[in-house]
Amino acid sequence: MPAIEILGFEKTYMVGFWRKRPKCALSPLHLTVRDGEIFGFLGPNGAGKTTTLKLLMGLVFPTAGSARLLGQEWTDPRVKAQIGFLPEQPYFYDHLTAHELLNYYAQLSGVPGKERSRRVEAMLQRVGLPEVKGVQLRKFSKGMLQRVGIAQAILHDPKLVFFDEPMSGLDPMGRREVRDLMEQLKHEGKTVFFSTHILSDAEALCDRVAIIHKGELRGVGAVEDLTSSVQGKVEVIWQGTQVPTSMKALGAECHVTGDTVRAIISESQQDAAIDALRRERLRLISIVPVRTSLEAYFVEKLQRAETTAGRMA
Amino acid sequence: MNARIGHIASNTFREAVRDRVLYNLIAFAVLLSGAAILVGQISIDIEKLVVINLGLTAVSLFGIVIAIFIGIGLVSKEIEKRTLYTVLSRPVRRWEFIVGKFFGLAGTLVVNTFFMAIGVFAALFYVAHKFVRADALILIALYFIVLEFLIICSLALLFSSFSSPLLSAVFAFSLFVIGSFAEDLRGFAGMAHGLTRWLATGAAYLVPNFSAFNVISSIAHEQPVAAQLIWHNTLYALFYAAMALSGAVLIFEHRNLK
Amino acid sequence: MKQRRKTSIVAGACLVFCLAASAVTLHGTDQLRPQGTLEDVLFITSPKVLKRASLGYDGLLADIYWTRVVQYFGFRHHNHSLSYNLLAPLLEITTHLDPHLVVAYQFGASFLAPAPPSGAGQPERAIQLMEYGIQNNPDNWHLYYDLGFVYYMNLKDYKKAADAFARGSKVPNAHPFLRLLAAQMAEHAGEFDTARMMWTATYQNSQDKLIRQNAVEHLRSLRVDEDVTNLQEAVTHFGERMGRLPVSMSELAAAEGLPGVPVDPDRHPYKLMPDGRVEVGVPDDFSFATRGLPPGYKPVTKFHDLQP
Ligand SMILES: Nc1ncnc2c1ncn2[C@@H]1O[C@H](COP(=O)(O)OP(=O)(O)OP(=O)(O)O)[C@@H](O)[C@H]1O
Ligand SMILES: [Mg+2]
C-alpha cells in the first residue's frame, strides 16, 4: 500500500480584487510515494510545493482531484492522527512556552495523558531544544521555532511526516541534525515527504524525488536513476601541478586546483591514462565514474520546460 | 463533550488570560469603588440604586467590549498568523475548532463576570451595610448579562470566520447597538406595510434582540423578574448563539486558508 | 469531502432550526412582556437626564421615542384602554430630545387632551406641551392652531382659544383661516360649522395617519350630529303641521320634499323610531356622534382599519 497517492490534484486560485482572474497553482498532479521512503519534492520558488502540501493537509480545498493517505481518504480525521506536518516558516501561539504548545498539540492528537509530558520532553531533546522551559515562544529565534515545528510534527509518533522546507532557517549544525533525524525516521519505518529547493539535501537524503515547476510535474524517480552515469566518462584525479602531454594527448579536459589535477576522460581510455600517470610518476588519487548531479538534472529539466514553453508560445 | 473541544477552549482561555484581558477588572474595581465611595459620602438615599445601575451597566459594557475584541480575532487572527495550520493538520475537525473557540471565550467572560459580580456585591455592601432578599435579583440581571455575552461571542466569531478583524468589530458592534433597539425595530416594522413590513419584520427577528435581557433598571427598583422570562431568555440566547455558531461553522468549513 | 458535506448539512439544518426556534421564543417573550420597556414604568422619566445620556445622539433617540409614542398609543387604543399615563411623559421626552419634532406636538394636542377612551384626558399637559413647542418653534402656525384647538374642543375656553388663534395669525405665512377662527371664537356662533372647519383644518394640517384618521372620524360624527338635529327638527315640524308623528322616514322625506330617504355618511338610512326619535343605523360606526344614539348607548371607540 503506497503511503501517499495523489490522484490528479488541481488548484486554481482566483486572484485580483474586483475582476477575479483564475491563477493555476497546480495542474493535475499524479504522484505516488511508497511506504517507508524519504521522498523529496523539488521545485523552484512558486512551483506549487506548498500548495500541494496544503491540499494534502486539508487546509485548502482542491479545484479537482483527490488523494489517499495511508490507504484512506485524505480528509478523514482518522488519517490525521497518523500524520505529522511542518508548515513552511512555522508560527505558533506565542503566548505559550514550547512545553505548553507541544502539550496542547499532544492533546489534540490524542496522545494519552500519562505519556504526554514524557513525550514532550523527549521531543524537545530530539530537536535540540533542551533548555527552553518557561520561555514563551514569542522570544524564540527563527531557527528555534523551526525546531519546535519539527518537534510538533513528530510528537505523536506519526506514520507519515510532511515537512515543508525543513532546513530553512537552520544553522549548519541544525541542517545536519535534521538530516540525521529524517534518516532515523526512515529507520523507524516512517515515510517522510519533504519539499525543498536545496538540492544537495535531497541528493543526500532521498530515495526518490519529484520535480515540479509551474504547477506541473517535470520528473520523478530514484535519485540514482536521475543522476545515472553519463555514458562512459570517468573522472581522474592526481597529485601534481602540471598536466603531462601524454594526458593531453588522450583529449582530456583538465582543471588544476592547488596541488591536484582533475581530468575527465572516456572510460575506454582509463587504462592508458593510468599508465601515463605511472610513467610520469604522478600519484593517482581517484578514478570514479562521472554522474550528473541532481542539480544538473534539475536545471536541465527546467530549461527544457522553458524551451518547450517558448516553442509553444 | 468532545475532549478536543475542551482543549481548544482551555487554550483560548489561557491565551486571553496571558493577553492580560483580566486587567480590565482593575479598571472596573477603580470605577466601582470610586463611585461607591462618592455616593456613600453624599448620601442622597439612592446610593444603592446608583451602585446597582452603574455596577451592572459596567459589567455589561466591559464584557461586551471584551467579547467583541477577543471574538473578532478568534478565527481570523489564527488564519492570518497561520497558527491554524498545525491545529487543523491534526485530527481536529473544523467545527470542533469553532465550538472550542466559542466555549473558550464564553468561559473567559464568565470568569470575568464572576469577579465583577463579587465587586458589585462588595460595593453594595459598602453603601448599604447589609444584604436584603431583593439583592438576589442582581444575580438574575448578571445571568441575563452573561446570556447576552453568549450571543455577542457567537456573533463576533461568526464575523471573524469570514471578515477582517476591523470589519468584524464594526459589524459586531453595530449588531449590538441594533440589538439593543430591536424592540423598536419591530415596532417600526409593525407600522410598515406590504413588502417593507415583511422585510423589516424578518430583519427584526434576525438581529439579536437584547431588550428582554436588560433588566438592570427594573431590578434596581426591586421589581421582580418573571420566572418565565428567565426561561425564555435562556432559550433565546442558546438558540441564537447556536444559530450564529452554525453559520460560522458553515462558512469556516468551506474556507481555504491563506 | 464526504465528512465536509455531512458537517455542512448538519450545520445548515441547525442554523435553520435555531433561527426558527429563536424567533418563536422571541415571540413568546413578547407575549410575556407586552410593551416590555414601557410597562407603565419609565425608568428614566427625566427628559434632561435622557438627553445627557444620549451622548449627543439625541436626534436618533428622539426618533426612537417618537415611534414608542405611536406604538404605545396605538396599542392601548386598540385594546380600548382607559389609561394612557405614559403618553405625556413619552411625548415630553421626545420633544425635549428633539424640540423641532412638530408632529409630536400635534399628536399631543390630538390625543393628550380628549377624555378616555379617545385620549389621555390631560388637557393641561397638552397645553404645556404646546406652549413648549411654540417656544421652540415660534414661527410654526400649526402649533398655535393646535393650542387653540385644545382650548376650544377640550376646555371650552373660547377666550383663550381666540387668543391662541390670534397669536398664530400673526406668524409670517400663517394660514388666513386663523384670523377667521379667532373671530368665530369671539362670537362662538354656529357650533357645527366651527367644529367642521376645525376638524377639516386639522386634517389638512397634519401628515400623521392617526391624527388624520381621528379628524375624519370626528367629521363623520359631526355630519351625523348635524343630520340628526335637522331631521329631529323636521319631525317636530311635521308633528306641529299634521298633529301626529310621521309613520316612516319615507313619509317624513316626502312631506319635507327631500329627494329620498336621508342616509348617513356610510349610506345607511336614518331610522325613525315609533316615539319620533331619529336614530343612526349603526351607532358603532360613529365613535364621536352625540346624537341619534339609542337610549343608554355606550360608545366603543375604534379607528377603522387601524393597525396598532
Ligand atoms: N492564496 C493564494 N492565492 C493566490 N495565489 C496563490 C496563493 N497561494 C499560492 N499561490 C500561487 O500559487 C503558486 C504556487 O505557490 P506555492 O506557495 O505552492 O509555491 P512553492 O513551491 O511553495 O514556492 P516556495 O519555494 O517559494 O515556497 C505561486 O505562483 C503563488 O503565487
Ligand atoms: Mg513553499
PDB file of N, CA and C and ligand atoms in Angstrom, chain A residues 11-16 21 23-26 41-54 60 88-89 164-165 195-197 212 214-215, chain B residues 85 256-258, ligand 1:
ATOM      1  N   LYS A  11      -5.337  22.870  -8.445  1.00  0.00           N
ATOM      2  CA  LYS A  11      -5.754  24.018  -7.652  1.00  0.00           C
ATOM      3  C   LYS A  11      -5.649  25.274  -8.471  1.00  0.00           C
ATOM      4  N   THR A  12      -6.764  25.962  -8.574  1.00  0.00           N
ATOM      5  CA  THR A  12      -6.773  27.247  -9.265  1.00  0.00           C
ATOM      6  C   THR A  12      -7.216  28.304  -8.268  1.00  0.00           C
ATOM      7  N   TYR A  13      -6.377  29.302  -8.037  1.00  0.00           N
ATOM      8  CA  TYR A  13      -6.755  30.407  -7.149  1.00  0.00           C
ATOM      9  C   TYR A  13      -7.399  31.497  -7.977  1.00  0.00           C
ATOM     10  N   MET A  14      -8.342  32.194  -7.364  1.00  0.00           N
ATOM     11  CA  MET A  14      -8.884  33.368  -8.031  1.00  0.00           C
ATOM     12  C   MET A  14      -8.134  34.568  -7.467  1.00  0.00           C
ATOM     13  N   VAL A  15      -7.471  35.308  -8.312  1.00  0.00           N
ATOM     14  CA  VAL A  15      -6.727  36.458  -7.819  1.00  0.00           C
ATOM     15  C   VAL A  15      -7.293  37.741  -8.405  1.00  0.00           C
ATOM     16  N   GLY A  16      -6.966  38.865  -7.756  1.00  0.00           N
ATOM     17  CA  GLY A  16      -7.499  40.152  -8.163  1.00  0.00           C
ATOM     18  C   GLY A  16      -8.624  40.552  -7.239  1.00  0.00           C
ATOM     19  N   ARG A  21      -9.298  36.846 -11.727  1.00  0.00           N
ATOM     20  CA  ARG A  21      -8.784  36.028 -12.802  1.00  0.00           C
ATOM     21  C   ARG A  21      -8.339  34.708 -12.198  1.00  0.00           C
ATOM     22  N   LYS A  23      -5.858  31.751 -11.421  1.00  0.00           N
ATOM     23  CA  LYS A  23      -4.413  31.547 -11.476  1.00  0.00           C
ATOM     24  C   LYS A  23      -4.171  30.092 -11.106  1.00  0.00           C
ATOM     25  N   CYS A  24      -3.575  29.368 -12.042  1.00  0.00           N
ATOM     26  CA  CYS A  24      -3.400  27.942 -11.824  1.00  0.00           C
ATOM     27  C   CYS A  24      -2.133  27.704 -11.015  1.00  0.00           C
ATOM     28  N   ALA A  25      -2.286  27.239  -9.780  1.00  0.00           N
ATOM     29  CA  ALA A  25      -1.123  26.976  -8.933  1.00  0.00           C
ATOM     30  C   ALA A  25      -0.661  25.535  -9.093  1.00  0.00           C
ATOM     31  N   LEU A  26      -1.587  24.672  -9.486  1.00  0.00           N
ATOM     32  CA  LEU A  26      -1.247  23.259  -9.617  1.00  0.00           C
ATOM     33  C   LEU A  26      -2.089  22.656 -10.734  1.00  0.00           C
ATOM     34  N   PHE A  41      10.497  16.607  -2.634  1.00  0.00           N
ATOM     35  CA  PHE A  41       9.593  17.295  -3.545  1.00  0.00           C
ATOM     36  C   PHE A  41      10.292  18.587  -3.918  1.00  0.00           C
ATOM     37  N   LEU A  42      10.827  18.623  -5.131  1.00  0.00           N
ATOM     38  CA  LEU A  42      11.714  19.713  -5.508  1.00  0.00           C
ATOM     39  C   LEU A  42      11.039  20.646  -6.493  1.00  0.00           C
ATOM     40  N   GLY A  43      11.472  21.894  -6.422  1.00  0.00           N
ATOM     41  CA  GLY A  43      10.951  22.846  -7.395  1.00  0.00           C
ATOM     42  C   GLY A  43      11.396  24.234  -7.030  1.00  0.00           C
ATOM     43  N   PRO A  44      11.485  25.121  -8.029  1.00  0.00           N
ATOM     44  CA  PRO A  44      11.903  26.498  -7.741  1.00  0.00           C
ATOM     45  C   PRO A  44      10.802  27.237  -6.964  1.00  0.00           C
ATOM     46  N   ASN A  45      11.068  28.461  -6.594  1.00  0.00           N
ATOM     47  CA  ASN A  45      10.074  29.252  -5.871  1.00  0.00           C
ATOM     48  C   ASN A  45       8.793  29.383  -6.689  1.00  0.00           C
ATOM     49  N   GLY A  46       7.681  29.251  -6.012  1.00  0.00           N
ATOM     50  CA  GLY A  46       6.389  29.414  -6.689  1.00  0.00           C
ATOM     51  C   GLY A  46       6.015  28.235  -7.549  1.00  0.00           C
ATOM     52  N   ALA A  47       6.657  27.096  -7.350  1.00  0.00           N
ATOM     53  CA  ALA A  47       6.387  25.946  -8.204  1.00  0.00           C
ATOM     54  C   ALA A  47       5.070  25.264  -7.845  1.00  0.00           C
ATOM     55  N   GLY A  48       4.664  25.383  -6.590  1.00  0.00           N
ATOM     56  CA  GLY A  48       3.432  24.716  -6.166  1.00  0.00           C
ATOM     57  C   GLY A  48       3.672  23.674  -5.093  1.00  0.00           C
ATOM     58  N   LYS A  49       4.835  23.695  -4.478  1.00  0.00           N
ATOM     59  CA  LYS A  49       5.155  22.693  -3.445  1.00  0.00           C
ATOM     60  C   LYS A  49       4.261  22.895  -2.224  1.00  0.00           C
ATOM     61  N   THR A  50       4.272  24.133  -1.719  1.00  0.00           N
ATOM     62  CA  THR A  50       3.477  24.418  -0.533  1.00  0.00           C
ATOM     63  C   THR A  50       1.997  24.182  -0.811  1.00  0.00           C
ATOM     64  N   THR A  51       1.581  24.579  -2.007  1.00  0.00           N
ATOM     65  CA  THR A  51       0.180  24.369  -2.376  1.00  0.00           C
ATOM     66  C   THR A  51      -0.188  22.886  -2.278  1.00  0.00           C
ATOM     67  N   THR A  52       0.691  22.035  -2.791  1.00  0.00           N
ATOM     68  CA  THR A  52       0.417  20.595  -2.726  1.00  0.00           C
ATOM     69  C   THR A  52       0.288  20.126  -1.279  1.00  0.00           C
ATOM     70  N   LEU A  53       1.219  20.600  -0.447  1.00  0.00           N
ATOM     71  CA  LEU A  53       1.176  20.174   0.951  1.00  0.00           C
ATOM     72  C   LEU A  53      -0.086  20.685   1.652  1.00  0.00           C
ATOM     73  N   LYS A  54      -0.469  21.927   1.356  1.00  0.00           N
ATOM     74  CA  LYS A  54      -1.685  22.460   1.981  1.00  0.00           C
ATOM     75  C   LYS A  54      -2.916  21.682   1.541  1.00  0.00           C
ATOM     76  N   VAL A  60      -6.432  23.834   2.322  1.00  0.00           N
ATOM     77  CA  VAL A  60      -7.174  24.414   1.203  1.00  0.00           C
ATOM     78  C   VAL A  60      -7.811  23.243   0.466  1.00  0.00           C
ATOM     79  N   GLU A  88       5.754  25.651   6.217  1.00  0.00           N
ATOM     80  CA  GLU A  88       6.949  26.469   5.979  1.00  0.00           C
ATOM     81  C   GLU A  88       6.842  27.701   6.874  1.00  0.00           C
ATOM     82  N   GLN A  89       7.970  28.194   7.338  1.00  0.00           N
ATOM     83  CA  GLN A  89       8.028  29.299   8.296  1.00  0.00           C
ATOM     84  C   GLN A  89       6.968  29.153   9.376  1.00  0.00           C
ATOM     85  N   ASP A 164       7.649  20.950   5.126  1.00  0.00           N
ATOM     86  CA  ASP A 164       7.769  21.961   4.067  1.00  0.00           C
ATOM     87  C   ASP A 164       9.035  22.763   4.354  1.00  0.00           C
ATOM     88  N   GLU A 165      10.039  22.543   3.566  1.00  0.00           N
ATOM     89  CA  GLU A 165      11.340  23.187   3.733  1.00  0.00           C
ATOM     90  C   GLU A 165      11.867  23.078   5.158  1.00  0.00           C
ATOM     91  N   SER A 195       9.558  18.977   1.116  1.00  0.00           N
ATOM     92  CA  SER A 195       9.788  19.852  -0.029  1.00  0.00           C
ATOM     93  C   SER A 195      11.036  20.648   0.260  1.00  0.00           C
ATOM     94  N   THR A 196      11.765  20.972  -0.789  1.00  0.00           N
ATOM     95  CA  THR A 196      12.977  21.771  -0.600  1.00  0.00           C
ATOM     96  C   THR A 196      13.389  22.329  -1.937  1.00  0.00           C
ATOM     97  N   HIS A 197      14.229  23.374  -1.900  1.00  0.00           N
ATOM     98  CA  HIS A 197      14.900  23.731  -3.141  1.00  0.00           C
ATOM     99  C   HIS A 197      16.404  23.620  -2.958  1.00  0.00           C
ATOM    100  N   ILE A 212       8.902  19.578  -9.643  1.00  0.00           N
ATOM    101  CA  ILE A 212       7.679  20.268 -10.059  1.00  0.00           C
ATOM    102  C   ILE A 212       8.063  21.687 -10.444  1.00  0.00           C
ATOM    103  N   LYS A 214       6.134  25.322 -12.074  1.00  0.00           N
ATOM    104  CA  LYS A 214       4.912  25.995 -12.516  1.00  0.00           C
ATOM    105  C   LYS A 214       3.693  25.090 -12.388  1.00  0.00           C
ATOM    106  N   GLY A 215       3.660  24.354 -11.308  1.00  0.00           N
ATOM    107  CA  GLY A 215       2.485  23.536 -11.047  1.00  0.00           C
ATOM    108  C   GLY A 215       2.420  22.248 -11.833  1.00  0.00           C
TER     109      GLY A 215
ATOM    110  N   TYR B  85      -2.551  26.108  10.864  1.00  0.00           N
ATOM    111  CA  TYR B  85      -2.018  25.012  10.064  1.00  0.00           C
ATOM    112  C   TYR B  85      -1.727  23.780  10.912  1.00  0.00           C
ATOM    113  N   ASN B 256     -10.888  28.310   2.329  1.00  0.00           N
ATOM    114  CA  ASN B 256      -9.499  27.990   2.031  1.00  0.00           C
ATOM    115  C   ASN B 256      -8.627  28.840   2.929  1.00  0.00           C
ATOM    116  N   LEU B 257      -7.703  28.224   3.649  1.00  0.00           N
ATOM    117  CA  LEU B 257      -6.824  29.020   4.493  1.00  0.00           C
ATOM    118  C   LEU B 257      -5.803  29.722   3.622  1.00  0.00           C
ATOM    119  N   LYS B 258      -5.337  30.825   4.126  1.00  0.00           N
ATOM    120  CA  LYS B 258      -4.412  31.658   3.348  1.00  0.00           C
ATOM    121  C   LYS B 258      -3.138  30.892   2.989  1.00  0.00           C
TER     122      LYS B 258
HETATM  123  N1  LIG D   1      -3.571  32.090  -1.534  1.00  0.00           N
HETATM  124  C1  LIG D   1      -3.122  32.211  -2.786  1.00  0.00           C
HETATM  125  N2  LIG D   1      -3.769  32.994  -3.674  1.00  0.00           N
HETATM  126  C2  LIG D   1      -3.339  33.133  -4.916  1.00  0.00           C
HETATM  127  N3  LIG D   1      -2.256  32.522  -5.417  1.00  0.00           N
HETATM  128  C3  LIG D   1      -1.542  31.717  -4.605  1.00  0.00           C
HETATM  129  C4  LIG D   1      -1.943  31.525  -3.251  1.00  0.00           C
HETATM  130  N4  LIG D   1      -1.068  30.686  -2.667  1.00  0.00           N
HETATM  131  C5  LIG D   1      -0.162  30.374  -3.629  1.00  0.00           C
HETATM  132  N5  LIG D   1      -0.460  31.000  -4.783  1.00  0.00           N
HETATM  133  C6  LIG D   1       0.281  30.881  -6.039  1.00  0.00           C
HETATM  134  O1  LIG D   1       0.497  29.520  -6.319  1.00  0.00           O
HETATM  135  C7  LIG D   1       1.774  29.308  -6.848  1.00  0.00           C
HETATM  136  C8  LIG D   1       2.485  28.222  -6.057  1.00  0.00           C
HETATM  137  O2  LIG D   1       2.760  28.673  -4.775  1.00  0.00           O
HETATM  138  P1  LIG D   1       3.461  27.773  -3.658  1.00  0.00           P
HETATM  139  O3  LIG D   1       3.412  28.506  -2.376  1.00  0.00           O
HETATM  140  O4  LIG D   1       2.855  26.440  -3.708  1.00  0.00           O
HETATM  141  O5  LIG D   1       4.954  27.722  -4.168  1.00  0.00           O
HETATM  142  P2  LIG D   1       6.199  26.948  -3.522  1.00  0.00           P
HETATM  143  O6  LIG D   1       6.562  25.917  -4.473  1.00  0.00           O
HETATM  144  O7  LIG D   1       5.901  26.542  -2.150  1.00  0.00           O
HETATM  145  O8  LIG D   1       7.276  28.097  -3.544  1.00  0.00           O
HETATM  146  P3  LIG D   1       8.404  28.468  -2.441  1.00  0.00           P
HETATM  147  O9  LIG D   1       9.581  27.606  -2.799  1.00  0.00           O
HETATM  148  O10 LIG D   1       8.702  29.879  -2.733  1.00  0.00           O
HETATM  149  O11 LIG D   1       7.869  28.206  -1.120  1.00  0.00           O
HETATM  150  C9  LIG D   1       2.508  30.627  -6.782  1.00  0.00           C
HETATM  151  O12 LIG D   1       2.558  31.150  -8.083  1.00  0.00           O
HETATM  152  C10 LIG D   1       1.670  31.502  -5.913  1.00  0.00           C
HETATM  153  O13 LIG D   1       1.653  32.805  -6.406  1.00  0.00           O
END
